[in-house]
Amino acid sequence: MDIVKLEVIAITCVINVFLGFFTLLRAPRATINRIFFALTLSVSVWIISNYLVEETSVTLMVNNVSNRLAYLAGFLCLLLVAIFSYSFSRSRNITGKAKWYITGLSVVFGMLSLTTLIAGTVYRTEKGLEFTVGPLITVYTAVLLALLAFSIYLLRSAIKRGNVIVKLQAQIIMWGFILSVSLVLLMNLIMPTILGNFDTAKFGPLFT
């Protein structure tokens, strides 16, 4: 077990959750603050899951469960980014109809993310842990990219029609999402799919 890496992950998760919790405390009833807090929790779950996926000191069952949780948390992160962007750009709560669509999408993709159709399988060989991906990984990646694109579209609309403060906030949020999400997707989904291995996935949590 890499103690230094574990400490870095612990510090990153604590900072993420503290930031979300501090934001929530400022206005607990504000929908956008609740969404941001949920986003920080999802990011932390994703970071911890990614660590356990490649940890050889745990059982293979823990590796596989963590692998599936990482895919689920990854989807939830992008979904919450999109919901956050919607709430920020519209400055109003999500409608009841939209909530049903979002809930349905979350349930479907959440369930798929927890299966080998997307997450694939982790197994041991003489070389160590090896990973496969499911046949729906391309669909999964496309959905995540679509959620990111939708978030960017919403934030750009806020930049165009908002006042000076809103424009500045939207620009900071948009570029923060673009840089972090793009690098994570590159390291954890795109590069592993192209190269056929997950060596680059260990760098993903560094960009959160």
Coordinates of N, CA, C and O in Angstrom, one line a residue, residues 35-135:
I35 N -26.7 20.8 -4.9 CA -26.1 20.1 -6.0 C -24.6 20.1 -6.0 O -24.0 19.1 -6.2
F36 N -24.0 21.2 -5.6 CA -22.6 21.3 -5.5 C -22.0 20.4 -4.4 O -21.0 19.8 -4.6
F37 N -22.7 20.3 -3.3 CA -22.3 19.4 -2.2 C -22.4 18.0 -2.7 O -21.4 17.2 -2.4
A38 N -23.4 17.6 -3.4 CA -23.5 16.3 -3.9 C -22.4 16.0 -4.9 O -21.9 14.9 -5.0
L39 N -22.0 17.0 -5.7 CA -21.0 16.9 -6.7 C -19.6 16.6 -6.0 O -18.9 15.7 -6.4
T40 N -19.4 17.3 -4.9 CA -18.1 17.0 -4.2 C -18.1 15.6 -3.5 O -17.0 15.0 -3.5
L41 N -19.2 15.2 -3.1 CA -19.3 13.8 -2.5 C -19.0 12.8 -3.7 O -18.3 11.8 -3.5
S42 N -19.6 13.0 -4.8 CA -19.4 12.1 -5.9 C -18.0 12.0 -6.4 O -17.5 11.0 -6.7
V43 N -17.4 13.2 -6.4 CA -15.9 13.3 -6.8 C -15.1 12.5 -5.8 O -14.2 11.7 -6.2
S44 N -15.4 12.6 -4.6 CA -14.6 11.9 -3.5 C -14.8 10.4 -3.6 O -13.8 9.6 -3.5
V45 N -16.0 10.0 -3.9 CA -16.3 8.5 -4.1 C -15.5 8.0 -5.3 O -15.0 6.9 -5.3
W46 N -15.5 8.8 -6.4 CA -14.8 8.4 -7.6 C -13.3 8.3 -7.3 O -12.6 7.4 -7.8
I47 N -12.7 9.2 -6.5 CA -11.3 9.2 -6.2 C -10.9 8.0 -5.4 O -10.0 7.3 -5.7
I48 N -11.7 7.7 -4.4 CA -11.5 6.5 -3.5 C -11.6 5.2 -4.3 O -10.8 4.3 -4.1
S49 N -12.7 5.2 -5.1 CA -12.9 4.0 -5.9 C -11.7 3.7 -6.9 O -11.3 2.6 -7.0
N50 N -11.3 4.8 -7.5 CA -10.1 4.6 -8.4 C -8.9 4.1 -7.7 O -8.1 3.4 -8.3
Y51 N -8.7 4.6 -6.5 CA -7.6 4.1 -5.7 C -7.7 2.6 -5.4 O -6.7 1.8 -5.6
L52 N -8.9 2.2 -5.0 CA -9.1 0.8 -4.6 C -9.1 -0.2 -5.8 O -8.8 -1.3 -5.7
V53 N -9.4 0.4 -7.0 CA -9.5 -0.5 -8.2 C -8.1 -1.1 -8.5 O -8.0 -2.3 -8.8
E54 N -7.0 -0.3 -8.3 CA -5.7 -0.8 -8.6 C -4.9 -1.2 -7.4 O -3.7 -1.5 -7.5
E55 N -5.5 -1.2 -6.2 CA -4.8 -1.6 -5.0 C -4.7 -3.1 -4.9 O -5.7 -3.8 -4.8
T56 N -3.5 -3.6 -4.9 CA -3.2 -5.1 -4.9 C -3.3 -5.7 -3.5 O -3.4 -7.0 -3.4
S57 N -3.4 -4.9 -2.5 CA -3.4 -5.4 -1.1 C -4.8 -5.8 -0.7 O -5.0 -6.4 0.3
V58 N -5.8 -5.5 -1.5 CA -7.2 -5.8 -1.2 C -7.6 -7.0 -2.0 O -6.9 -7.5 -2.9
T59 N -8.8 -7.6 -1.7 CA -9.3 -8.8 -2.5 C -9.7 -8.4 -3.9 O -10.0 -7.2 -4.2
L60 N -9.8 -9.4 -4.7 CA -10.3 -9.1 -6.1 C -11.7 -8.6 -6.1 O -12.1 -7.8 -7.0
M61 N -12.5 -9.1 -5.2 CA -13.9 -8.6 -5.1 C -14.0 -7.1 -4.8 O -14.8 -6.4 -5.5
V62 N -13.1 -6.6 -4.0 CA -13.0 -5.2 -3.7 C -12.6 -4.4 -4.9 O -13.1 -3.3 -5.2
N63 N -11.6 -5.0 -5.7 CA -11.2 -4.3 -6.9 C -12.4 -4.2 -7.9 O -12.6 -3.1 -8.5
N64 N -13.1 -5.3 -8.0 CA -14.2 -5.3 -9.0 C -15.4 -4.3 -8.6 O -15.9 -3.6 -9.4
V65 N -15.7 -4.4 -7.3 CA -16.8 -3.5 -6.8 C -16.4 -2.0 -6.9 O -17.1 -1.2 -7.3
S66 N -15.1 -1.8 -6.6 CA -14.6 -0.4 -6.7 C -14.6 0.1 -8.1 O -14.9 1.2 -8.4
N67 N -14.3 -0.8 -9.1 CA -14.3 -0.5 -10.5 C -15.6 -0.1 -10.9 O -15.8 0.9 -11.6
R68 N -16.6 -0.8 -10.5 CA -18.0 -0.5 -10.9 C -18.5 0.8 -10.3 O -19.2 1.6 -10.9
L69 N -18.1 1.0 -9.0 CA -18.5 2.3 -8.3 C -17.8 3.5 -9.0 O -18.4 4.6 -9.0
A70 N -16.6 3.3 -9.5 CA -15.9 4.3 -10.2 C -16.6 4.8 -11.4 O -16.7 6.0 -11.7
Y71 N -17.1 3.8 -12.2 CA -17.9 4.2 -13.3 C -19.2 4.9 -13.0 O -19.7 5.8 -13.6
L72 N -19.9 4.4 -11.9 CA -21.1 5.0 -11.4 C -20.8 6.4 -10.9 O -21.6 7.4 -11.3
A73 N -19.8 6.6 -10.1 CA -19.5 7.9 -9.6 C -19.1 8.9 -10.7 O -19.4 10.1 -10.7
G74 N -18.4 8.4 -11.7 CA -18.0 9.2 -12.8 C -19.2 9.7 -13.6 O -19.2 10.9 -13.9
F75 N -20.2 8.9 -13.8 CA -21.4 9.3 -14.5 C -22.1 10.4 -13.6 O -22.6 11.4 -14.1
L76 N -22.2 10.1 -12.3 CA -22.9 11.0 -11.4 C -22.3 12.4 -11.4 O -22.9 13.4 -11.3
C77 N -20.9 12.4 -11.4 CA -20.2 13.6 -11.4 C -20.6 14.5 -12.6 O -20.9 15.7 -12.5
L78 N -20.6 13.9 -13.8 CA -20.9 14.6 -15.0 C -22.4 15.0 -15.0 O -22.7 16.1 -15.5
L79 N -23.2 14.2 -14.5 CA -24.7 14.5 -14.4 C -24.9 15.7 -13.5 O -25.6 16.6 -13.8
L80 N -24.2 15.7 -12.4 CA -24.3 16.8 -11.4 C -23.7 18.1 -11.9 O -24.2 19.2 -11.6
V81 N -22.7 18.0 -12.7 CA -22.1 19.1 -13.3 C -23.1 19.8 -14.3 O -23.3 21.0 -14.3
A82 N -23.8 18.9 -15.0 CA -24.9 19.4 -15.9 C -26.0 20.1 -15.2 O -26.5 21.1 -15.6
I83 N -26.4 19.4 -14.1 CA -27.5 20.0 -13.3 C -27.1 21.3 -12.6 O -27.9 22.3 -12.6
F84 N -25.9 21.3 -12.1 CA -25.4 22.5 -11.5 C -25.3 23.7 -12.6 O -25.7 24.8 -12.3
S85 N -24.9 23.4 -13.8 CA -24.8 24.4 -14.8 C -26.2 24.9 -15.2 O -26.4 26.1 -15.5
Y86 N -27.1 24.0 -15.2 CA -28.5 24.4 -15.5 C -29.1 25.3 -14.5 O -29.6 26.3 -14.8
S87 N -28.9 24.9 -13.2 CA -29.4 25.8 -12.1 C -28.7 27.1 -12.1 O -29.3 28.2 -11.8
F88 N -27.4 27.1 -12.4 CA -26.6 28.4 -12.4 C -27.1 29.3 -13.5 O -27.3 30.5 -13.3
S89 N -27.2 28.8 -14.7 CA -27.5 29.6 -15.9 C -29.0 30.0 -15.9 O -29.3 31.1 -16.4
R90 N -29.9 29.2 -15.4 CA -31.3 29.6 -15.4 C -31.7 30.4 -14.1 O -32.8 31.0 -14.1
S91 N -30.9 30.2 -13.1 CA -31.2 30.9 -11.8 C -32.6 30.5 -11.3 O -33.3 31.3 -10.6
R92 N -33.0 29.3 -11.5 CA -34.3 28.8 -10.9 C -34.2 27.3 -10.7 O -33.3 26.7 -11.3
N93 N -35.1 26.8 -10.0 CA -35.1 25.4 -9.7 C -35.5 24.6 -10.9 O -36.2 25.0 -11.8
I94 N -35.1 23.3 -11.0 CA -35.4 22.4 -12.1 C -36.9 22.0 -12.0 O -37.4 21.8 -10.9
T95 N -37.5 22.0 -13.1 CA -39.0 21.7 -13.2 C -39.2 20.3 -12.8 O -38.3 19.4 -12.9
G96 N -40.5 20.0 -12.5 CA -40.8 18.6 -12.1 C -40.6 17.6 -13.3 O -40.2 16.5 -13.1
K97 N -41.0 18.1 -14.5 CA -40.8 17.2 -15.7 C -39.3 16.9 -15.9 O -39.0 15.7 -16.2
A98 N -38.5 17.9 -15.8 CA -37.0 17.7 -16.0 C -36.5 16.8 -14.9 O -35.6 16.0 -15.2
K99 N -37.0 16.9 -13.7 CA -36.5 16.0 -12.7 C -36.8 14.5 -13.0 O -36.0 13.6 -12.7
W100 N -38.0 14.3 -13.6 CA -38.3 12.9 -14.0 C -37.4 12.4 -15.0 O -36.9 11.2 -15.0
Y101 N -37.0 13.2 -16.0 CA -36.1 12.8 -17.1 C -34.7 12.5 -16.5 O -34.1 11.5 -16.8
I102 N -34.3 13.4 -15.6 CA -32.9 13.2 -15.0 C -32.9 12.0 -14.1 O -31.9 11.2 -14.2
T103 N -34.0 11.8 -13.4 CA -34.0 10.6 -12.5 C -34.0 9.3 -13.3 O -33.3 8.4 -13.0
G104 N -34.8 9.3 -14.4 CA -34.8 8.1 -15.3 C -33.4 7.8 -15.9 O -33.0 6.7 -15.9
L105 N -32.8 8.9 -16.4 CA -31.5 8.7 -17.0 C -30.5 8.3 -15.9 O -29.6 7.4 -16.2
S106 N -30.6 8.8 -14.7 CA -29.7 8.4 -13.7 C -29.8 7.0 -13.3 O -28.8 6.2 -13.1
V107 N -31.0 6.5 -13.2 CA -31.3 5.1 -12.8 C -30.8 4.2 -13.9 O -30.1 3.2 -13.6
V108 N -31.1 4.5 -15.1 CA -30.7 3.6 -16.2 C -29.2 3.5 -16.3 O -28.6 2.4 -16.3
F109 N -28.5 4.6 -16.4 CA -27.1 4.6 -16.5 C -26.4 4.2 -15.2 O -25.3 3.6 -15.3
G110 N -27.0 4.5 -14.1 CA -26.4 4.0 -12.9 C -26.4 2.5 -12.8 O -25.4 1.9 -12.4
M111 N -27.5 1.9 -13.2 CA -27.6 0.4 -13.2 C -26.6 -0.2 -14.2 O -25.9 -1.2 -13.9
L112 N -26.5 0.4 -15.4 CA -25.6 -0.1 -16.4 C -24.1 0.1 -16.0 O -23.3 -0.8 -16.3
S113 N -23.8 1.2 -15.3 CA -22.5 1.4 -14.8 C -22.0 0.3 -13.8 O -20.8 0.1 -13.7
L114 N -23.0 -0.3 -13.1 CA -22.6 -1.3 -12.1 C -22.6 -2.7 -12.7 O -22.5 -3.6 -12.0
T115 N -22.6 -2.8 -14.0 CA -22.6 -4.1 -14.7 C -21.3 -4.2 -15.6 O -20.7 -3.2 -15.9
T116 N -21.0 -5.4 -16.0 CA -19.9 -5.6 -16.9 C -20.1 -5.0 -18.3 O -19.2 -5.0 -19.1
L117 N -21.4 -4.6 -18.6 CA -21.7 -4.0 -19.9 C -20.9 -2.8 -20.1 O -20.5 -2.4 -21.3
I118 N -20.6 -2.1 -19.0 CA -19.8 -0.8 -19.1 C -18.5 -1.0 -18.3 O -17.4 -0.7 -18.9
A119 N -18.6 -1.4 -17.1 CA -17.4 -1.4 -16.2 C -16.4 -2.5 -16.6 O -15.2 -2.4 -16.2
G120 N -16.8 -3.6 -17.3 CA -15.9 -4.7 -17.6 C -15.6 -5.5 -16.3 O -16.3 -5.5 -15.4
T121 N -14.4 -6.0 -16.3 CA -14.0 -6.9 -15.2 C -12.5 -6.7 -14.8 O -11.7 -6.3 -15.7
V122 N -12.2 -6.9 -13.6 CA -10.8 -6.8 -13.1 C -10.4 -8.3 -12.7 O -11.2 -9.0 -12.0
Y123 N -9.3 -8.7 -13.2 CA -8.8 -10.0 -12.8 C -7.3 -10.0 -12.6 O -6.6 -9.1 -13.0
R124 N -6.8 -11.0 -11.9 CA -5.4 -11.1 -11.6 C -4.7 -12.0 -12.6 O -5.2 -13.1 -13.0
T125 N -3.4 -11.6 -12.9 CA -2.5 -12.4 -13.7 C -1.2 -12.4 -13.0 O -1.0 -11.8 -12.0
E126 N -0.2 -13.1 -13.6 CA 1.1 -13.1 -13.1 C 1.7 -11.7 -13.1 O 2.6 -11.4 -12.3
K127 N 1.3 -10.9 -14.0 CA 1.8 -9.5 -14.1 C 1.1 -8.5 -13.1 O 1.6 -7.4 -12.9
G128 N 0.0 -9.0 -12.5 CA -0.7 -8.1 -11.6 C -2.2 -8.0 -12.0 O -2.7 -8.9 -12.6
L129 N -2.8 -6.9 -11.7 CA -4.2 -6.7 -12.0 C -4.3 -6.3 -13.5 O -3.6 -5.5 -14.0
E130 N -5.3 -6.9 -14.2 CA -5.6 -6.6 -15.5 C -7.1 -6.1 -15.6 O -7.9 -6.5 -14.8
F131 N -7.4 -5.3 -16.6 CA -8.7 -4.7 -16.7 C -9.3 -4.9 -18.1 O -8.6 -4.9 -19.1
T132 N -10.6 -5.1 -18.1 CA -11.3 -5.1 -19.4 C -12.4 -4.1 -19.3 O -12.8 -3.6 -18.2
V133 N -13.0 -3.7 -20.5 CA -14.1 -2.8 -20.5 C -15.3 -3.4 -21.2 O -15.1 -4.4 -22.0
G134 N -16.5 -3.0 -20.9 CA -17.7 -3.6 -21.4 C -18.0 -3.1 -22.8 O -17.4 -2.1 -23.3
P135 N -18.9 -3.8 -23.5 CA -19.2 -3.4 -24.9 C -19.9 -2.1 -25.1 O -20.0 -1.5 -26.1

